[in-house]
mmCIF file of C-alpha atoms and ligand atoms in Angstrom:
data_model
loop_
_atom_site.group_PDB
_atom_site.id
_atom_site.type_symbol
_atom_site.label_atom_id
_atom_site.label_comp_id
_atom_site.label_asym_id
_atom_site.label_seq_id
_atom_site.Cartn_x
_atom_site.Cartn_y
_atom_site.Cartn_z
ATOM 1 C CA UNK U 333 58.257 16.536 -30.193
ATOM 2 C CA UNK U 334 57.378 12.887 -30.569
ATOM 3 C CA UNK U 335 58.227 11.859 -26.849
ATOM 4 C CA UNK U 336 57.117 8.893 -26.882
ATOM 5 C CA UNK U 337 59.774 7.459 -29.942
ATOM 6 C CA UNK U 338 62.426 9.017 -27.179
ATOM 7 C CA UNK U 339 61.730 7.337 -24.328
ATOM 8 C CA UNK U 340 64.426 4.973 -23.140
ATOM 9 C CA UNK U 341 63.480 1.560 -22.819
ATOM 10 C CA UNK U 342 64.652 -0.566 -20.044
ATOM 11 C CA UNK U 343 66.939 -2.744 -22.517
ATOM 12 C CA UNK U 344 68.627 0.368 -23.707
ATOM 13 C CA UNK U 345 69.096 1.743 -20.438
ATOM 14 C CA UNK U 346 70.731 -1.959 -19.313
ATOM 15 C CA UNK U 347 73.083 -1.477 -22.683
ATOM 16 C CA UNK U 348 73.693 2.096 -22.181
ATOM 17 C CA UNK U 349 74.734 1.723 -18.106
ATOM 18 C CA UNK U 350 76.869 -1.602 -19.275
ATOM 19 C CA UNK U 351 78.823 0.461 -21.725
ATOM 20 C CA UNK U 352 79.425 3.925 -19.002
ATOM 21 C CA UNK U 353 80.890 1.171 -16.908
ATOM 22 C CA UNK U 354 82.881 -0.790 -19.451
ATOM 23 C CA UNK U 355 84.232 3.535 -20.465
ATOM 24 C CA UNK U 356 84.772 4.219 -16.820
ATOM 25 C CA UNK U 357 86.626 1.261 -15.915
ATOM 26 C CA UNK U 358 88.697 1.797 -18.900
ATOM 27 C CA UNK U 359 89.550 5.221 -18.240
ATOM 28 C CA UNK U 360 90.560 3.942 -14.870
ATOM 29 C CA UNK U 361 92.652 1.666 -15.898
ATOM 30 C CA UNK U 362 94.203 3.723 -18.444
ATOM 31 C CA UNK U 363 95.263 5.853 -15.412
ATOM 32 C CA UNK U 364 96.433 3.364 -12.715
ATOM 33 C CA UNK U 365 93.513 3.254 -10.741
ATOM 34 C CA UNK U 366 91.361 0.212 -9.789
ATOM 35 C CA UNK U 367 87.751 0.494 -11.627
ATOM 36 C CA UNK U 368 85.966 0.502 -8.447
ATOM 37 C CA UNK U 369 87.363 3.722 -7.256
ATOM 38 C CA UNK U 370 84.823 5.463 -9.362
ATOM 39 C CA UNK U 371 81.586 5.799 -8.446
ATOM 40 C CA UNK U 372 78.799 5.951 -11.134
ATOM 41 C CA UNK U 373 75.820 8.449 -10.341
ATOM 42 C CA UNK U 374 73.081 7.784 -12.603
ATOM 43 C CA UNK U 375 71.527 11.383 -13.067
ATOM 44 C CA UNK U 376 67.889 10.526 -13.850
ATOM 45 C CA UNK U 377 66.477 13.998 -13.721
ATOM 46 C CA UNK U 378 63.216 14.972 -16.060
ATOM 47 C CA UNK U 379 63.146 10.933 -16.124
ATOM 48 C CA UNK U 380 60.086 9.138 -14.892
ATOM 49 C CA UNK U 381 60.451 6.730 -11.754
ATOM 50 C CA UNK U 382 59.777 3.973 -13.957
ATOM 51 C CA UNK U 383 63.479 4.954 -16.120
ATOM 52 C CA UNK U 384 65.349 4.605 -12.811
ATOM 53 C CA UNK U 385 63.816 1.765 -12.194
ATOM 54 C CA UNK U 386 65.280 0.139 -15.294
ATOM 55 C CA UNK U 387 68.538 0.980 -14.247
ATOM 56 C CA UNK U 388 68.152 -0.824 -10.701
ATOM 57 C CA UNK U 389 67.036 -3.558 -12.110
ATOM 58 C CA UNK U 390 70.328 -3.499 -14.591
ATOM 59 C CA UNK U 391 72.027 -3.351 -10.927
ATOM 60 C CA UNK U 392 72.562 0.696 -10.659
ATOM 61 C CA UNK U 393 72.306 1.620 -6.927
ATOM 62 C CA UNK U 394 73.792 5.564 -6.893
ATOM 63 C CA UNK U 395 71.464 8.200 -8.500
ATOM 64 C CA UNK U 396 71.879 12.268 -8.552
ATOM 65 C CA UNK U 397 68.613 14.579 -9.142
ATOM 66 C CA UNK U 398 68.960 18.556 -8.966
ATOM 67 C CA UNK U 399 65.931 19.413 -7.595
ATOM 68 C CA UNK U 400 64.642 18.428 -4.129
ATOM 69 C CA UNK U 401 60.855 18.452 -5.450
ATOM 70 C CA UNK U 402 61.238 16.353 -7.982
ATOM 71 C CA UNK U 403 63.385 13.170 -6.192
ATOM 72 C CA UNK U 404 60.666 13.896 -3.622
ATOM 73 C CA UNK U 405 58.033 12.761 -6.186
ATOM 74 C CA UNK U 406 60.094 10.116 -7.261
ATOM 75 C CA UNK U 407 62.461 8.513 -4.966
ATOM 76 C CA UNK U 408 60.806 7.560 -1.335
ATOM 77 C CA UNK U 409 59.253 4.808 -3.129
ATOM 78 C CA UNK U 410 62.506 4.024 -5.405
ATOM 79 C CA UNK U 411 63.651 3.813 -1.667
ATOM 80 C CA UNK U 412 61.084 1.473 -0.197
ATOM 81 C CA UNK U 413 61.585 -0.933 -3.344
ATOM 82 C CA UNK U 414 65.196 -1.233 -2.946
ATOM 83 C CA UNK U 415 66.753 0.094 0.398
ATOM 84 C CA UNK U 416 70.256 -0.024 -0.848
ATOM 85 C CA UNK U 417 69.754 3.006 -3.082
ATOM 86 C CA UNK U 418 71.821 6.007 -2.794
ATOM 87 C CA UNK U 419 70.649 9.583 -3.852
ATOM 88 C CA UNK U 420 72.613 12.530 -4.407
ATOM 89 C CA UNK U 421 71.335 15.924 -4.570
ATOM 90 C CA UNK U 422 73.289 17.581 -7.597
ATOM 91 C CA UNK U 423 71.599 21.033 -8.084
ATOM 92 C CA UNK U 424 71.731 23.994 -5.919
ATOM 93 C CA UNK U 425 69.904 24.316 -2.851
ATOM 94 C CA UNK U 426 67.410 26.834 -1.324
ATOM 95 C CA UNK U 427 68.095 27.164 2.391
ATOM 96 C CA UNK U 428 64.240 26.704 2.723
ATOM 97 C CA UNK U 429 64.666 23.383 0.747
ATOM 98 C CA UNK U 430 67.401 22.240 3.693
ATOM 99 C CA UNK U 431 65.424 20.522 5.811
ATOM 100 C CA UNK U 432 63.773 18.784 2.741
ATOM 101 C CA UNK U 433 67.144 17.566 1.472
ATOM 102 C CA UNK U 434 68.452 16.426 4.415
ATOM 103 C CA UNK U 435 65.803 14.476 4.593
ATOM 104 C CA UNK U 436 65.838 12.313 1.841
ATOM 105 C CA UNK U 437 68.865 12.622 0.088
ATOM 106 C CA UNK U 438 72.023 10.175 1.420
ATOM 107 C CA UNK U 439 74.633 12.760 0.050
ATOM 108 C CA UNK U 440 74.211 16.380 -0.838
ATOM 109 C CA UNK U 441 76.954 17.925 -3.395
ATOM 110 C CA UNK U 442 76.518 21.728 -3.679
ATOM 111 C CA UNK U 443 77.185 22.700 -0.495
ATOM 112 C CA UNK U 444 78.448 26.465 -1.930
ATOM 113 C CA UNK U 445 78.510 28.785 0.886
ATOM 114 C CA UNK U 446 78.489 29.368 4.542
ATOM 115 C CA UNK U 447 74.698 30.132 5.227
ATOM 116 C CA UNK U 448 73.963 26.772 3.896
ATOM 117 C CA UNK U 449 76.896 24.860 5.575
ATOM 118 C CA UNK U 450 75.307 26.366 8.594
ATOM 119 C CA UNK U 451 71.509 25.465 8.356
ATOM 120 C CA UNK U 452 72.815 22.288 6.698
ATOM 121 C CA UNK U 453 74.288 21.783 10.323
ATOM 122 C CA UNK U 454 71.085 22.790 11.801
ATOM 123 C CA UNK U 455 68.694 20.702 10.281
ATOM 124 C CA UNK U 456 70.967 17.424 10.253
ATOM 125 C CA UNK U 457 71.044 17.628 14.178
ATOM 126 C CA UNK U 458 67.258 18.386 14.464
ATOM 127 C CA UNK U 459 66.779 15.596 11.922
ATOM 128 C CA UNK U 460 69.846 12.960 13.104
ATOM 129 C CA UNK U 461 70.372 12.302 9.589
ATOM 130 C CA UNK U 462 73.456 12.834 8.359
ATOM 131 C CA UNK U 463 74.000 12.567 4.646
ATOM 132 C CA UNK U 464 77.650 12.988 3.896
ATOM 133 C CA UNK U 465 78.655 16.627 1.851
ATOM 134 C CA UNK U 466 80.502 17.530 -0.931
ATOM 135 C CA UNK U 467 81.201 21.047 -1.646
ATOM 136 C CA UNK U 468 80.811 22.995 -5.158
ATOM 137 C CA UNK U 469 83.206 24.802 -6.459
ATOM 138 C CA UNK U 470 82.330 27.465 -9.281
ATOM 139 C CA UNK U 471 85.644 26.433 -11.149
ATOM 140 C CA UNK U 472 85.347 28.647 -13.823
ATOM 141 C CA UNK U 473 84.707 31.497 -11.967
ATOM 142 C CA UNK U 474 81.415 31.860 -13.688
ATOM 143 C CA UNK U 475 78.870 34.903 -12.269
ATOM 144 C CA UNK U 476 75.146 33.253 -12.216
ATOM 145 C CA UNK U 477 76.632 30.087 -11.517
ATOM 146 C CA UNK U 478 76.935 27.742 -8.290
ATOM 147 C CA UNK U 479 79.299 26.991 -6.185
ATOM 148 C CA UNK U 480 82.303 28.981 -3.984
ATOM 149 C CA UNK U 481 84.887 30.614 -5.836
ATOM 150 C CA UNK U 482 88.305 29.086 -5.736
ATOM 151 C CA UNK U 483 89.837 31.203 -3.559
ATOM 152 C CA UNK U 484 87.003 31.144 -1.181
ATOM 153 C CA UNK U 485 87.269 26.903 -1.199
ATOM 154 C CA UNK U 486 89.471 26.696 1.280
ATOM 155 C CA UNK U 487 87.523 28.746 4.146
ATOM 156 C CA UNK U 488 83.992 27.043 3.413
ATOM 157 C CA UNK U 489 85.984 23.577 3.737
ATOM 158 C CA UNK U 490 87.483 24.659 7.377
ATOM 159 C CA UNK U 491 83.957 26.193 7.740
ATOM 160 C CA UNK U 492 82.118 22.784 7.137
ATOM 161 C CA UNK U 493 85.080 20.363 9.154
ATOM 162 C CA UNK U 494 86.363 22.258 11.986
ATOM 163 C CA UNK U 495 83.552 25.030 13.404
ATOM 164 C CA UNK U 496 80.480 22.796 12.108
ATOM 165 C CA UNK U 497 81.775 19.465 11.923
ATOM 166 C CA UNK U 498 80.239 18.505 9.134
ATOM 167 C CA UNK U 499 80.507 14.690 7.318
ATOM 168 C CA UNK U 500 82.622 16.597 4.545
ATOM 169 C CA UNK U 501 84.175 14.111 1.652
ATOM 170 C CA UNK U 502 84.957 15.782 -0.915
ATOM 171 C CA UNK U 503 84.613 18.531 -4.049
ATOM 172 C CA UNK U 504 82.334 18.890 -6.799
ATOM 173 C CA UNK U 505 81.771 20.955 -10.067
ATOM 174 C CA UNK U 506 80.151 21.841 -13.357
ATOM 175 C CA UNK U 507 82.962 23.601 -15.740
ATOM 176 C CA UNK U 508 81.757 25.615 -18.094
ATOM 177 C CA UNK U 509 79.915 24.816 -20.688
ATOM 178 C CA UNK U 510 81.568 26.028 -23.746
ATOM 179 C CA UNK U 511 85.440 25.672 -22.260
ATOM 180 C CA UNK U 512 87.725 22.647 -22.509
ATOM 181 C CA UNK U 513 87.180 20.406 -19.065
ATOM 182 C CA UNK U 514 90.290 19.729 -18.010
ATOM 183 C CA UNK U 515 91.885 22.764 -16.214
ATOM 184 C CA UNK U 516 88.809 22.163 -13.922
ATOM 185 C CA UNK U 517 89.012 19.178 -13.212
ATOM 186 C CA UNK U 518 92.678 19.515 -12.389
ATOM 187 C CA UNK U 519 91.622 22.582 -10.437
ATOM 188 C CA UNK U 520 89.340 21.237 -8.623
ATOM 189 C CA UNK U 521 91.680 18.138 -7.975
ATOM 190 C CA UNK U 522 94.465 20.276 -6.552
ATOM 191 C CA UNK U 523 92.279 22.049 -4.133
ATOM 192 C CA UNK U 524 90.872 18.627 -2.126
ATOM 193 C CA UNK U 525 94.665 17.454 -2.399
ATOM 194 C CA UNK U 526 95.548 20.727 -0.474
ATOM 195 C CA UNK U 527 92.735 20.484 1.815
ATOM 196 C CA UNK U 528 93.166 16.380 2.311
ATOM 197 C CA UNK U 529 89.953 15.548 1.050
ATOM 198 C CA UNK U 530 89.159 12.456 -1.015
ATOM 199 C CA UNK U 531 86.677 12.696 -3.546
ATOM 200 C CA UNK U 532 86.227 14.250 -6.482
ATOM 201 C CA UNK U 533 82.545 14.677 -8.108
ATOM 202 C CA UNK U 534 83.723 15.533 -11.780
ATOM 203 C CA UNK U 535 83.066 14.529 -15.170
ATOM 204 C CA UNK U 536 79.275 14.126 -16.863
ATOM 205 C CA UNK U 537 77.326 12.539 -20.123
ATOM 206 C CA UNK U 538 80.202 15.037 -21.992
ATOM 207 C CA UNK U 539 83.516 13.933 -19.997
ATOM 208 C CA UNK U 540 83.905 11.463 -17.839
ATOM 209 C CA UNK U 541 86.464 9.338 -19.409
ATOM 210 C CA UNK U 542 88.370 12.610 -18.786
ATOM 211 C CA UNK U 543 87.443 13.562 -15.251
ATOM 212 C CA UNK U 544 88.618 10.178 -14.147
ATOM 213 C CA UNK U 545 91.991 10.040 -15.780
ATOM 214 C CA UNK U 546 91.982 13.802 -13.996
ATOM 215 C CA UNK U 547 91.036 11.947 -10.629
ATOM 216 C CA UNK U 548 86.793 12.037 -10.455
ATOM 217 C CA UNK U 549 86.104 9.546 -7.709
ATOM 218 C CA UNK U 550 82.268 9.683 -8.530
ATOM 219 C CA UNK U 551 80.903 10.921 -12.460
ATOM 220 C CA UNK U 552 77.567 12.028 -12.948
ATOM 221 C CA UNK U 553 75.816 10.622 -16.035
ATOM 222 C CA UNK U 554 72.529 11.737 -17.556
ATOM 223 C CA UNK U 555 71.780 11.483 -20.823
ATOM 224 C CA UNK U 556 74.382 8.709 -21.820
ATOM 225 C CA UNK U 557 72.265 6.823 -19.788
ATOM 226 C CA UNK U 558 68.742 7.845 -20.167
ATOM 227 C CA UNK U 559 68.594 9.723 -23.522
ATOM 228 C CA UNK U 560 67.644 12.847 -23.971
ATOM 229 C CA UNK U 561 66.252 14.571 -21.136
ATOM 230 C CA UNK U 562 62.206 15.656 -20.799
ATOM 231 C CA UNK U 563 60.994 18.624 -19.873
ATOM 232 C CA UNK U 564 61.586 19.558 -16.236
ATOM 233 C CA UNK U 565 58.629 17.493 -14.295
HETATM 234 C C1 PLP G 2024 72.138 17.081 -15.420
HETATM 235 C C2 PLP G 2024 73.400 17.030 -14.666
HETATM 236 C C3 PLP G 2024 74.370 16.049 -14.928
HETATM 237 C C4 PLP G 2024 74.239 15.011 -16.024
HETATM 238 O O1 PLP G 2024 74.365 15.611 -17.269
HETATM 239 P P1 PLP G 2024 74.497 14.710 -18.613
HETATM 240 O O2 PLP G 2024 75.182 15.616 -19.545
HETATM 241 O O3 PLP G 2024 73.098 14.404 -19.008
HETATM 242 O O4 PLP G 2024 75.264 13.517 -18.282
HETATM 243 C C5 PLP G 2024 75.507 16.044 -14.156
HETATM 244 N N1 PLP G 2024 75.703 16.936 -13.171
HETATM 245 C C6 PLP G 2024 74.793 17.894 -12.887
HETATM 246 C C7 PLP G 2024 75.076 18.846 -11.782
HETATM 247 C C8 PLP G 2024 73.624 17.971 -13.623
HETATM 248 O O5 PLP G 2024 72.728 18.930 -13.326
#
């Protein structure tokens, strides 16, 4: 594969960021909401430092990676160069990666089931860092996949807010791949209404114009961003 003809260059990840926010703010609109009520989480995963670094300097603050080893390769010096940055962790965590993630990450979205709520709770007090939490939900019911099930959503949210006290803000999930978006995304909408919490991580490279007319607070975009991904570093 000729990687080097795919590499992203900075200019077309300024062009490519200015038109996710000119489709975001749209779909917004579209649905009554102010533009700024979504937030954009540039997912730079397989992408070298130097790919997220064209994005800051296009004025993209928020990124997601899904593995704790990589963003630790890349992202304490991201960090250092511009303290403003935001990372979220996006894939599923290892209870033995906890400590890890708590460390470096400034929100952590796939909290999926009570042992990790737990050492999650655990390692932020050892650590007094306290990255705020989202919890996945496996809205499709998928086996093999992330996240709690539905029906168990409601106990790992009382779980996280009342026994552990947890910085819990909202919901987050991956429908599946092959299935029309929307009845999870409206799913996963209806269970943070019912369990009063206010954002909604929803909507990727794919969807996003439809997770935010369906509510997504924050959409997490890869490839429409970066191009096509590498192999995993
Ligand atoms: C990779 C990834 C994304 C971004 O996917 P794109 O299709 O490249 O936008 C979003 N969310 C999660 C959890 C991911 O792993």
């Amino acid at each position: 594969m000729a990687v080097a003809a795919e590499l992203a260059s900075a200019v077309d990840i300024a062009a490519n960021l200015a038109r996710v926010r000119a489709e975001i703010a749209a779909a917004a609109r579209a649905a009554g909401r102010a533009p700024e009520t979504v937030t954009l989480v540039a997912v730079s995963k397989t992408q070298p430092a130097e790919a997220a670094r064209g994005a800051l300097a296009a004025g993209q603050r928020v990124f997601g990676e899904n593995r704790v080893q990589e963003a630790e390769a890349k992202y304490p010096a991201l960090k250092a160069e511009c303290p403003d940055l935001q990372l979220h962790l996006i894939g599923s965590l290892q209870s033995n990666k906890a400590r890890a993630a708590v460390a470096l990450f400034d929100v952590i979205e796939t909290v999926d089931r009570p042992k990790l709520a737990r050492k999650l709770a655990a390692e932020m007090a050892a650590l007094n860092r306290w990255p705020r939490l989202f919890i996945e939900v496996n809205a499709g019911g998928e086996a093999q996949k992330g996240g709690v099930l539905p029906a168990e959503a409601d106990a790992l949210v009382a779980l996280c807010r009342e026994e552990l006290k947890l910085p819990l803000d909202g919901l987050m999930c991956i429908p599946p791949l092959d299935q029309e978006p929307s009845p999870h995304f409206a799913l996963l909408a209806k269970i943070a209404r019912r369990n009063g919490l206010a954002k909604l991580s929803m909507g990727m490279s794919a969807d996003y114009p439809v997770a935010v007319a369906l509510g997504a607070t924050h959409v997490r975009v890869g490839t429409a961003i970066f191009g096509p991904r590498r192999a995993p570093l």
